[in-house]
Short mmCIF file of C-alpha atoms in Angstrom, two decimals:
data_model
loop_
_atom_site.label_atom_id
_atom_site.label_comp_id
_atom_site.label_asym_id
_atom_site.label_seq_id
_atom_site.Cartn_x
_atom_site.Cartn_y
_atom_site.Cartn_z
CA PHE A 1 8.60 140.56 -116.77
CA PRO A 2 12.02 138.91 -116.87
CA LYS A 3 14.93 140.56 -115.13
CA ASP A 4 17.26 138.81 -117.54
CA TRP A 5 16.09 138.34 -121.13
CA ASN A 6 19.11 136.19 -121.96
CA ASN A 7 19.63 133.95 -118.95
CA GLU A 8 22.06 131.23 -120.06
CA GLU A 9 21.02 129.03 -117.13
CA ILE A 10 17.64 128.27 -118.71
CA PRO A 11 17.18 126.34 -121.98
CA LEU A 12 17.47 128.41 -125.14
CA LEU A 13 13.95 127.50 -126.28
CA TRP A 14 12.48 129.02 -123.13
CA THR A 15 14.63 132.11 -123.64
CA TYR A 16 13.28 132.37 -127.18
CA ASN A 17 9.74 132.28 -125.82
CA LEU A 18 10.47 135.34 -123.67
CA HIS A 19 11.17 137.25 -126.89
CA TYR A 20 8.19 136.06 -128.95
CA PHE A 21 5.56 138.20 -127.15
CA ASN A 22 2.87 135.58 -127.86
CA ASP A 23 0.91 136.80 -124.82
CA LEU A 24 0.71 140.36 -126.15
CA LEU A 25 -2.74 139.62 -127.55
CA ALA A 26 -4.06 137.97 -124.38
CA SER A 27 -7.31 139.50 -123.13
CA ASN A 28 -6.58 138.92 -119.44
CA ILE A 29 -3.51 141.19 -119.30
CA LYS A 30 -3.94 144.92 -118.78
CA LEU A 31 -2.82 147.28 -121.53
CA LYS A 32 -0.40 149.16 -119.26
CA TYR A 33 1.47 145.93 -118.48
CA LYS A 34 1.78 145.10 -122.18
CA LYS A 35 3.13 148.58 -122.88
CA THR A 36 5.61 148.25 -120.00
CA HIS A 37 6.71 144.88 -121.34
CA ILE A 38 7.41 146.33 -124.79
CA LYS A 39 9.29 149.28 -123.28
CA ASN A 40 11.41 146.94 -121.13
CA TRP A 41 12.31 144.85 -124.16
CA ILE A 42 13.37 147.88 -126.17
CA THR A 43 15.49 149.20 -123.30
CA ASP A 44 17.07 145.87 -122.40
CA ASN A 45 17.69 144.55 -125.94
CA PRO A 46 19.50 147.21 -127.97
CA ARG A 47 20.46 146.26 -131.51
CA ASN A 48 24.18 146.07 -130.69
CA TYR A 49 23.53 143.53 -127.92
CA LYS A 50 22.86 140.72 -130.43
CA GLY A 51 21.10 138.40 -127.98
CA PRO A 52 18.51 135.70 -128.86
CA GLY A 53 15.93 138.43 -129.34
CA TRP A 54 17.69 139.46 -132.53
CA ASP A 55 17.78 136.00 -134.09
CA PRO A 56 15.71 136.00 -137.30
CA TYR A 57 13.18 133.48 -135.96
CA THR A 58 12.43 135.39 -132.76
CA LEU A 59 12.36 138.62 -134.75
CA SER A 60 9.77 137.14 -137.12
CA LEU A 61 7.35 136.04 -134.42
CA ARG A 62 7.72 139.23 -132.36
CA ILE A 63 7.33 141.54 -135.37
CA VAL A 64 3.99 139.92 -136.24
CA ASN A 65 2.78 140.03 -132.62
CA TRP A 66 3.74 143.68 -132.22
CA ILE A 67 2.03 144.63 -135.50
CA LYS A 68 -1.16 142.80 -134.48
CA PHE A 69 -1.08 144.54 -131.10
CA PHE A 70 -0.44 148.02 -132.49
CA SER A 71 -3.17 147.50 -135.10
CA ASN A 72 -5.73 146.24 -132.59
CA GLU A 73 -5.05 149.01 -130.09
CA ASN A 74 -4.39 151.70 -132.71
CA SER A 75 -1.85 153.01 -130.25
CA TYR A 76 1.92 153.18 -130.53
CA SER A 77 4.68 155.52 -129.47
CA GLU A 78 7.54 156.91 -131.50
CA MET A 79 9.94 154.70 -129.53
CA GLU A 80 7.89 151.58 -130.33
CA ILE A 81 7.69 152.35 -134.05
CA LYS A 82 11.39 153.18 -134.21
CA SER A 83 12.23 149.82 -132.59
CA LEU A 84 9.81 147.92 -134.83
CA LEU A 85 11.38 149.45 -137.95
CA GLU A 86 14.83 148.57 -136.69
CA GLN A 87 13.76 144.96 -136.13
CA ILE A 88 12.14 144.64 -139.57
CA ARG A 89 15.17 146.08 -141.33
CA HIS A 90 17.44 143.68 -139.48
CA LEU A 91 15.22 140.72 -140.38
CA ASN A 92 15.14 141.83 -144.02
CA LYS A 93 18.94 141.50 -144.10
CA SER A 94 19.08 138.16 -142.25
CA ILE A 95 16.49 135.89 -143.91
CA GLU A 96 17.20 132.28 -142.92
CA TYR A 97 18.14 130.95 -146.35
CA HIS A 98 20.68 128.71 -144.59
CA LEU A 99 17.98 126.94 -142.55
CA LEU A 100 14.90 127.17 -144.78
CA GLY A 101 12.04 124.97 -143.51
CA ASN A 102 9.47 126.53 -141.19
CA HIS A 103 11.92 129.31 -140.26
CA ILE A 104 11.96 130.96 -143.67
CA LEU A 105 8.16 130.78 -143.84
CA GLU A 106 7.98 132.69 -140.55
CA ASN A 107 10.45 135.21 -142.03
CA SER A 108 8.23 135.68 -145.09
CA LYS A 109 5.11 136.12 -142.95
CA ALA A 110 6.79 138.85 -140.91
CA LEU A 111 7.86 140.70 -144.07
CA ILE A 112 4.30 140.51 -145.44
CA PHE A 113 2.81 141.87 -142.20
CA ALA A 114 5.46 144.60 -142.09
CA GLY A 115 4.85 145.55 -145.72
CA LEU A 116 1.14 146.02 -145.03
CA PHE A 117 1.51 147.83 -141.71
CA PHE A 118 3.83 150.53 -143.10
CA GLN A 119 3.46 152.47 -146.33
CA GLY A 120 6.06 153.56 -148.88
CA ASP A 121 8.67 152.16 -151.24
CA GLU A 122 10.63 150.32 -148.55
CA PRO A 123 7.57 148.51 -147.08
CA ASP A 124 6.48 147.60 -150.63
CA LYS A 125 9.84 145.89 -151.08
CA TRP A 126 9.34 143.95 -147.83
CA LEU A 127 5.88 142.88 -148.96
CA ASN A 128 7.01 141.73 -152.40
CA LYS A 129 10.02 139.93 -150.95
CA GLY A 130 7.84 138.13 -148.42
CA ILE A 131 5.36 137.09 -151.12
CA LYS A 132 8.14 135.84 -153.39
CA ILE A 133 9.57 133.69 -150.59
CA LEU A 134 6.08 132.47 -149.64
CA LYS A 135 5.19 131.26 -153.14
CA LYS A 136 8.52 129.51 -153.62
CA GLU A 137 8.39 127.78 -150.25
CA ILE A 138 4.77 126.66 -150.59
CA ASN A 139 5.75 124.73 -153.70
CA GLU A 140 8.80 123.33 -151.91
CA GLN A 141 7.49 122.64 -148.43
CA ILE A 142 3.89 121.45 -148.85
CA LEU A 143 3.80 117.93 -150.24
CA ASP A 144 1.16 116.80 -152.72
CA ASP A 145 -0.64 114.84 -150.00
CA GLY A 146 -0.91 118.00 -147.87
CA ALA A 147 1.80 117.36 -145.28
CA HIS A 148 4.39 119.94 -144.33
CA PHE A 149 7.67 118.44 -145.52
CA GLU A 150 9.36 118.38 -142.08
CA LEU A 151 6.82 115.62 -141.26
CA SER A 152 6.12 116.87 -137.74
CA PRO A 153 2.40 117.11 -136.88
CA SER A 154 3.20 120.02 -134.54
CA TYR A 155 4.91 122.08 -137.22
CA HIS A 156 2.23 121.11 -139.71
CA CYS A 157 -0.30 122.82 -137.43
CA LEU A 158 1.87 125.92 -137.07
CA MET A 159 2.43 126.22 -140.82
CA LEU A 160 -1.29 125.74 -141.53
CA ASP A 161 -1.98 128.61 -139.14
CA LEU A 162 0.65 130.72 -140.89
CA PHE A 163 -1.06 130.22 -144.25
CA LEU A 164 -4.48 130.91 -142.71
CA GLU A 165 -3.29 134.24 -141.31
CA ILE A 166 -1.79 135.33 -144.62
CA TYR A 167 -4.93 134.15 -146.43
CA GLU A 168 -6.97 136.41 -144.15
CA LEU A 169 -4.83 139.33 -145.31
CA THR A 170 -5.59 138.53 -148.96
CA LEU A 171 -9.31 138.91 -148.27
CA THR A 172 -8.86 142.64 -147.70
CA SER A 173 -6.68 143.12 -150.79
CA SER A 174 -7.62 143.61 -154.43
CA GLU A 175 -5.87 143.66 -157.79
CA GLN A 176 -5.72 147.45 -157.56
CA ASN A 177 -4.66 147.43 -153.89
CA GLN A 178 -1.78 145.09 -152.98
CA GLY A 179 -2.16 143.14 -156.22
CA ALA A 180 0.77 140.84 -155.46
CA LEU A 181 -0.89 139.76 -152.21
CA PHE A 182 -4.29 139.42 -153.91
CA ASN A 183 -2.72 137.06 -156.45
CA CYS A 184 -1.63 134.73 -153.61
CA ARG A 185 -5.22 133.95 -152.70
CA ASN A 186 -5.68 130.93 -154.98
CA ILE A 187 -2.42 129.19 -154.08
CA LEU A 188 -3.09 129.76 -150.37
CA GLU A 189 -6.61 128.42 -150.69
CA SER A 190 -5.49 125.21 -152.41
CA THR A 191 -2.65 124.79 -149.90
CA ILE A 192 -4.96 125.21 -146.91
CA LYS A 193 -7.37 122.63 -148.35
CA LYS A 194 -4.61 120.02 -148.69
CA MET A 195 -3.15 120.72 -145.25
CA TYR A 196 -6.60 120.66 -143.66
CA PHE A 197 -7.35 117.23 -145.13
CA TRP A 198 -4.01 115.85 -143.93
CA LEU A 199 -4.58 117.24 -140.43
CA ILE A 200 -8.09 115.90 -139.90
CA ASN A 201 -6.84 112.44 -140.86
CA ILE A 202 -3.73 112.42 -138.66
CA VAL A 203 -5.37 113.22 -135.33
CA HIS A 204 -5.90 110.64 -132.58
CA PRO A 205 -9.47 110.12 -131.33
CA ASP A 206 -8.53 112.08 -128.19
CA GLY A 207 -8.30 115.12 -130.47
CA GLU A 208 -4.52 115.55 -130.34
CA ILE A 209 -1.60 114.84 -132.66
CA PRO A 210 0.57 111.69 -132.74
CA TYR A 211 4.20 111.90 -131.57
CA PHE A 212 6.16 111.54 -134.78
CA ASN A 213 9.38 113.53 -135.19
CA ASP A 214 9.51 116.75 -133.13
CA SER A 215 5.92 116.82 -131.94
CA ALA A 216 4.54 117.77 -128.56
CA VAL A 217 1.14 118.81 -127.32
CA GLY A 218 1.22 122.53 -126.56
CA ILE A 219 3.77 123.65 -129.15
CA SER A 220 0.81 124.45 -131.33
CA LYS A 221 -2.81 124.85 -130.28
CA GLU A 222 -5.06 121.80 -130.32
CA PRO A 223 -5.86 120.60 -133.87
CA SER A 224 -9.54 121.55 -133.50
CA TYR A 225 -8.48 125.21 -133.33
CA TYR A 226 -6.93 125.02 -136.82
CA VAL A 227 -9.81 122.93 -138.14
CA ASN A 228 -12.38 125.48 -136.96
CA LYS A 229 -10.31 128.40 -138.21
CA SER A 230 -10.00 126.74 -141.63
CA LEU A 231 -13.75 126.10 -141.79
CA LYS A 232 -14.49 129.71 -140.85
CA LEU A 233 -12.39 131.03 -143.72
CA LEU A 234 -13.19 128.25 -146.22
CA PRO A 235 -16.66 126.85 -145.39
CA ASP A 236 -16.53 124.40 -148.32
CA LEU A 237 -13.96 122.36 -146.37
CA ILE A 238 -16.87 120.85 -144.46
CA LYS A 239 -17.23 118.54 -147.48
CA CYS A 240 -13.83 116.96 -146.72
CA ASP A 241 -14.55 113.63 -145.06
CA LYS A 242 -12.16 111.75 -142.83
CA ASN A 243 -11.00 108.45 -144.29
CA GLU A 244 -11.04 105.27 -142.22
CA VAL A 245 -8.17 103.84 -144.25
CA ILE A 246 -5.73 106.11 -146.03
CA PHE A 247 -2.11 106.17 -147.18
CA PHE A 248 -0.46 109.54 -147.51
CA LYS A 249 2.04 108.56 -150.18
CA ASP A 250 4.26 111.65 -150.08
CA SER A 251 4.64 111.89 -146.30
CA GLY A 252 4.53 108.10 -145.84
CA TYR A 253 1.89 107.87 -143.11
CA TYR A 254 -0.80 105.20 -142.96
CA LYS A 255 -3.96 105.77 -140.97
CA ILE A 256 -6.25 102.84 -140.27
CA ILE A 257 -9.49 102.73 -138.28
CA LYS A 258 -11.01 99.33 -137.58
CA ASP A 259 -13.32 98.19 -134.76
CA ASN A 260 -12.63 101.33 -132.69
CA PHE A 261 -8.87 100.96 -133.08
CA PHE A 262 -6.85 103.80 -134.64
CA ILE A 263 -3.38 103.08 -136.02
CA PHE A 264 -0.88 105.58 -137.40
CA PHE A 265 2.09 103.88 -139.10
CA ASP A 266 5.17 105.80 -140.26
CA CYS A 267 6.56 104.46 -143.54
CA GLY A 268 8.08 107.72 -144.70
CA ASP A 269 11.43 109.48 -144.72
CA ILE A 270 12.51 111.29 -141.56
CA GLY A 271 12.33 114.67 -143.31
CA PRO A 272 13.60 116.60 -146.34
CA LEU A 273 17.08 115.60 -147.46
CA TYR A 274 18.60 119.02 -146.84
CA GLN A 275 16.67 119.90 -143.66
CA PRO A 276 15.81 116.89 -141.46
CA GLY A 277 16.50 118.85 -138.26
CA HIS A 278 13.15 117.93 -136.67
CA GLY A 279 13.42 114.31 -137.77
CA HIS A 280 13.70 111.31 -135.44
CA ALA A 281 15.09 107.81 -135.99
CA ASP A 282 11.51 106.52 -135.91
CA THR A 283 11.14 104.68 -139.23
CA LEU A 284 8.32 102.08 -139.12
CA SER A 285 7.17 103.25 -135.69
CA PHE A 286 3.46 103.40 -135.00
CA GLU A 287 0.91 104.67 -132.50
CA LEU A 288 -2.28 102.89 -131.50
CA SER A 289 -5.46 104.15 -129.84
CA TYR A 290 -8.63 102.41 -128.77
CA LEU A 291 -11.67 104.68 -128.73
CA LYS A 292 -10.33 107.89 -127.10
CA TYR A 293 -7.50 106.16 -125.23
CA ARG A 294 -3.93 105.91 -126.48
CA LEU A 295 -2.32 102.51 -126.00
CA PHE A 296 1.06 102.56 -127.80
CA ILE A 297 2.93 105.83 -128.24
CA ASN A 298 6.27 107.26 -129.21
CA LEU A 299 7.80 108.99 -126.19
CA GLY A 300 7.52 112.54 -127.53
CA THR A 301 9.71 115.64 -127.36
CA SER A 302 10.44 117.54 -124.14
CA LEU A 303 13.34 119.81 -125.15
CA TYR A 304 15.62 120.97 -127.97
CA GLU A 305 18.84 121.47 -126.00
CA PRO A 306 21.82 119.24 -126.97
CA CYS A 307 21.92 116.74 -124.11
CA PRO A 308 21.48 113.00 -123.46
CA ARG A 309 17.69 113.36 -123.17
CA ARG A 310 17.46 115.11 -126.55
CA ALA A 311 19.55 112.33 -128.12
CA TYR A 312 17.33 109.71 -126.50
CA GLU A 313 14.09 111.33 -127.64
CA ARG A 314 15.33 111.53 -131.24
CA GLY A 315 16.75 108.00 -131.12
CA THR A 316 15.12 104.70 -132.02
CA LYS A 317 14.89 103.65 -128.34
CA SER A 318 12.11 106.16 -127.68
CA HIS A 319 9.93 104.93 -130.54
CA THR A 320 7.63 101.95 -130.96
CA THR A 321 9.80 100.10 -133.46
CA LEU A 322 12.83 97.78 -133.77
CA GLU A 323 16.31 98.75 -132.62
CA VAL A 324 19.32 96.69 -133.77
CA GLU A 325 22.61 96.38 -131.86
CA ASP A 326 21.70 99.37 -129.66
CA ARG A 327 22.02 101.63 -132.70
CA ASP A 328 19.66 104.18 -134.24
CA SER A 329 18.02 103.42 -137.57
CA SER A 330 19.03 106.92 -138.70
CA GLU A 331 22.11 108.73 -137.44
CA VAL A 332 20.69 111.58 -135.35
CA TRP A 333 23.16 113.81 -133.53
CA SER A 334 23.46 117.19 -131.84
CA SER A 335 20.02 118.80 -131.51
CA PHE A 336 19.02 119.10 -135.16
CA ARG A 337 21.53 117.07 -137.16
CA VAL A 338 21.16 113.84 -139.14
CA GLY A 339 23.87 111.80 -140.84
CA SER A 340 23.10 108.56 -142.66
CA ARG A 341 19.40 107.83 -142.62
CA ALA A 342 16.97 104.96 -143.11
CA LYS A 343 15.41 104.61 -146.53
CA VAL A 344 12.00 102.99 -146.82
CA LEU A 345 12.39 100.42 -149.60
CA LYS A 346 8.88 99.06 -149.85
CA THR A 347 5.46 99.63 -148.39
CA ASN A 348 1.99 98.33 -149.17
CA MET A 349 -1.46 97.73 -147.78
CA LYS A 350 -3.97 94.91 -148.30
CA GLU A 351 -7.64 95.12 -147.42
CA SER A 352 -10.18 92.33 -147.18
CA SER A 353 -13.55 91.94 -145.51
CA ASP A 354 -11.87 90.41 -142.46
CA ALA A 355 -8.58 92.23 -142.07
CA ILE A 356 -6.29 95.06 -143.06
CA GLU A 357 -2.54 94.48 -143.43
CA VAL A 358 0.09 97.20 -143.72
CA TYR A 359 3.72 96.48 -144.47
CA GLY A 360 6.95 98.44 -144.62
CA GLU A 361 10.67 97.75 -144.83
CA HIS A 362 13.77 99.93 -144.50
CA ASP A 363 17.54 99.66 -144.81
CA GLY A 364 18.54 101.83 -141.84
CA TYR A 365 20.81 99.13 -140.40
CA SER A 366 22.64 98.36 -143.65
CA PHE A 367 25.82 99.77 -142.06
CA LEU A 368 25.87 96.48 -140.07
CA ASN A 369 25.33 94.36 -143.18
CA LYS A 370 24.70 95.68 -146.68
CA LYS A 371 21.77 93.32 -147.16
CA LEU A 372 20.18 93.88 -143.75
CA ILE A 373 16.54 94.99 -143.91
CA HIS A 374 13.99 95.56 -141.15
CA LYS A 375 10.56 94.34 -142.19
CA ARG A 376 7.40 95.17 -140.24
CA GLU A 377 3.84 93.99 -140.83
CA ILE A 378 0.79 95.06 -138.86
CA CYS A 379 -2.40 93.05 -139.31
CA ILE A 380 -5.71 94.26 -137.86
CA SER A 381 -8.68 91.89 -137.89
CA LYS A 382 -11.91 91.61 -135.94
CA ASP A 383 -10.22 89.22 -133.48
CA ASN A 384 -6.70 90.56 -132.99
CA ILE A 385 -3.89 92.90 -133.90
CA ILE A 386 -0.58 91.29 -134.79
CA ILE A 387 2.71 93.22 -135.08
CA ASN A 388 5.46 91.21 -136.79
CA ASP A 389 9.07 92.42 -136.98
CA GLU A 390 11.77 90.61 -138.93
CA LEU A 391 15.42 90.93 -139.91
CA ASN A 392 16.23 89.18 -143.16
CA VAL A 393 19.92 88.28 -142.67
CA GLY A 394 22.66 87.87 -140.06
CA GLU A 395 22.71 87.37 -136.33
CA PHE A 396 22.21 90.68 -134.56
CA LYS A 397 20.87 91.74 -131.20
CA GLY A 398 17.38 93.12 -131.70
CA CYS A 399 14.93 94.89 -129.44
CA VAL A 400 11.32 95.91 -130.19
CA ARG A 401 9.82 98.40 -127.76
CA PHE A 402 6.12 99.02 -127.22
CA HIS A 403 5.84 102.22 -125.19
CA LEU A 404 2.59 102.46 -123.25
CA HIS A 405 0.67 105.63 -122.56
CA PRO A 406 0.83 106.46 -118.82
CA ASN A 407 -2.92 105.88 -118.49
CA ILE A 408 -2.54 102.23 -119.54
CA LYS A 409 -1.87 99.54 -116.95
CA ILE A 410 -0.13 96.31 -117.86
CA GLU A 411 -0.42 92.87 -116.26
CA SER A 412 2.12 90.23 -117.20
CA ASN A 413 3.19 86.65 -116.84
CA LEU A 414 6.71 87.04 -118.15
CA GLN A 415 7.38 83.31 -117.92
CA ASN A 416 4.57 82.69 -120.40
CA LYS A 417 5.35 85.91 -122.30
CA SER A 418 1.77 87.06 -121.97
CA GLY A 419 -0.50 89.37 -120.02
CA SER A 420 -3.10 92.08 -120.51
CA PHE A 421 -3.39 95.79 -121.17
CA ILE A 422 -5.95 97.51 -118.96
CA MET A 423 -7.58 100.57 -120.50
CA PRO A 424 -8.76 103.56 -118.42
CA ASP A 425 -12.37 102.41 -118.84
CA GLY A 426 -11.46 98.99 -117.37
CA LYS A 427 -11.53 97.08 -120.67
CA LYS A 428 -8.77 94.46 -121.01
CA PHE A 429 -6.87 93.32 -124.07
CA LEU A 430 -4.83 90.14 -123.79
CA TRP A 431 -1.36 90.14 -125.26
CA LYS A 432 1.02 87.35 -126.19
CA ALA A 433 4.62 87.76 -127.33
CA LYS A 434 6.64 85.48 -129.56
CA CYS A 435 10.34 86.15 -129.06
CA ASP A 436 13.33 85.02 -127.01
CA HIS A 437 12.94 87.40 -124.09
CA VAL A 438 10.20 89.69 -122.70
CA GLU A 439 10.47 92.33 -119.99
CA ILE A 440 8.70 95.44 -118.76
CA LYS A 441 10.80 98.53 -118.17
CA GLN A 442 10.19 101.95 -116.68
CA SER A 443 10.23 104.84 -119.15
CA LYS A 444 9.56 108.56 -119.22
CA TYR A 445 7.10 110.07 -121.66
CA ALA A 446 7.17 113.71 -122.78
CA SER A 447 3.52 114.68 -122.66
CA GLU A 448 4.56 118.21 -123.63
CA PHE A 449 7.62 120.43 -123.63
CA GLY A 450 9.43 120.41 -120.29
CA ILE A 451 7.19 117.75 -118.73
CA LEU A 452 8.15 114.08 -118.30
CA LYS A 453 5.75 111.48 -116.94
CA ASN A 454 6.48 107.95 -115.79
CA THR A 455 5.22 105.15 -117.98
CA LYS A 456 6.11 101.57 -118.90
CA THR A 457 7.53 99.86 -121.95
CA LEU A 458 6.96 96.29 -123.06
CA VAL A 459 10.26 95.06 -124.55
CA LEU A 460 10.67 92.06 -126.88
CA SER A 461 14.30 91.12 -127.50
CA ASP A 462 16.68 88.46 -128.76
CA THR A 463 20.47 88.29 -128.85
CA LYS A 464 20.19 86.70 -132.31
CA PHE A 465 17.08 88.44 -133.55
CA LYS A 466 15.26 86.95 -136.50
CA LYS A 467 11.60 87.59 -135.85
CA SER A 468 9.21 88.69 -133.10
CA SER A 469 5.47 89.04 -132.83
CA LEU A 470 3.12 90.78 -130.46
CA ILE A 471 -0.45 89.52 -130.62
CA ILE A 472 -3.22 91.57 -129.03
CA ASN A 473 -6.54 89.80 -128.68
CA ILE A 474 -9.50 92.09 -129.15
#
């Protein structure tokens, strides 16, 4: 029960969360407190105030939550309905065509819920408008390989849930009753199937998502929630098997499982050309798990506010890849802006009975030299994992960072450029670096929004970088 709904001393994202009303459906909160909370919001956030609660995104999430609540309880006052109508009408006039992405999908979902909750010509217009936006954006935002085009596993989960909730609504419609919604059923079903397959193949063995682009545990529910929800609505999905080796061509992610090692390798763009706001300068970064333990990670996302930490988390330094001349491979700035960006020029995979090799190269540092290309090869065999990084021309300072999960301990003999990684179960993997200089630095890892944990980073560097290798003996 906030005393100040628009406290400028706390980050805007947390302020937004005050206005979402996500807890309105919680079973452990008494009805009278929920009603009081709604009344307080209406009183403290009049339309002419124009605070964060009236931004289209917060409107969209709150409208859906209020409608679910009113429907479940079958109880609402004249004041509540009057406010809800006011919010819907304002959203209807402020659809986020300028942002698109996941925002406009949330706008369309709110209009669809509103069009079904109310009856009459005006609600019918909301419903049809929401459906029109939904169909257009499904074709635009869901790639052929099933990924949401912002290439963030967190937002992929949220958008899958959005489609699942709208699909549920189609199950109570018919051609005679809400025919436009009924006709969405097939496209939603095929979309959910693709997104489900992508999700089950992009999850670490610990059951959670990898940290590519703006991803953090806790933004969405755990992936198993969306998997189970999908299976409940579409039981045939049980036939979708996970692949041990797969390349998602459209989103650019490789997933490789070999000898209890899981590797996710990012050889894709940082996001859609016109909306890369959740993209990071993480081209050719990768994450590695052994059994249920993460070994190498990207450092995650802890906030969205424009500040040095936000710049760091979006920058190349916070990702398990090569940085050249202390510059980012893609020009990330402000909180959600991108200038020039890395382009993946080539990628391939080779499989044999003994090993799997994945390769990628990008031109993100061509502003230093037009011919400059970063090449990365990861080879996984029964004996070792080898990560090779190479620059093809010039003499540039280069630095490859291998960020360790906080649960991993590292032993080192820096003089010999070697040591061992100690897993939580006590198992050791020996490592050997080939480069000019090796050091271990302290880092901070964003396990989830607002939470930073201490960890360590193994750094391979050279003032005239040509090539480096990290060899992990299995």
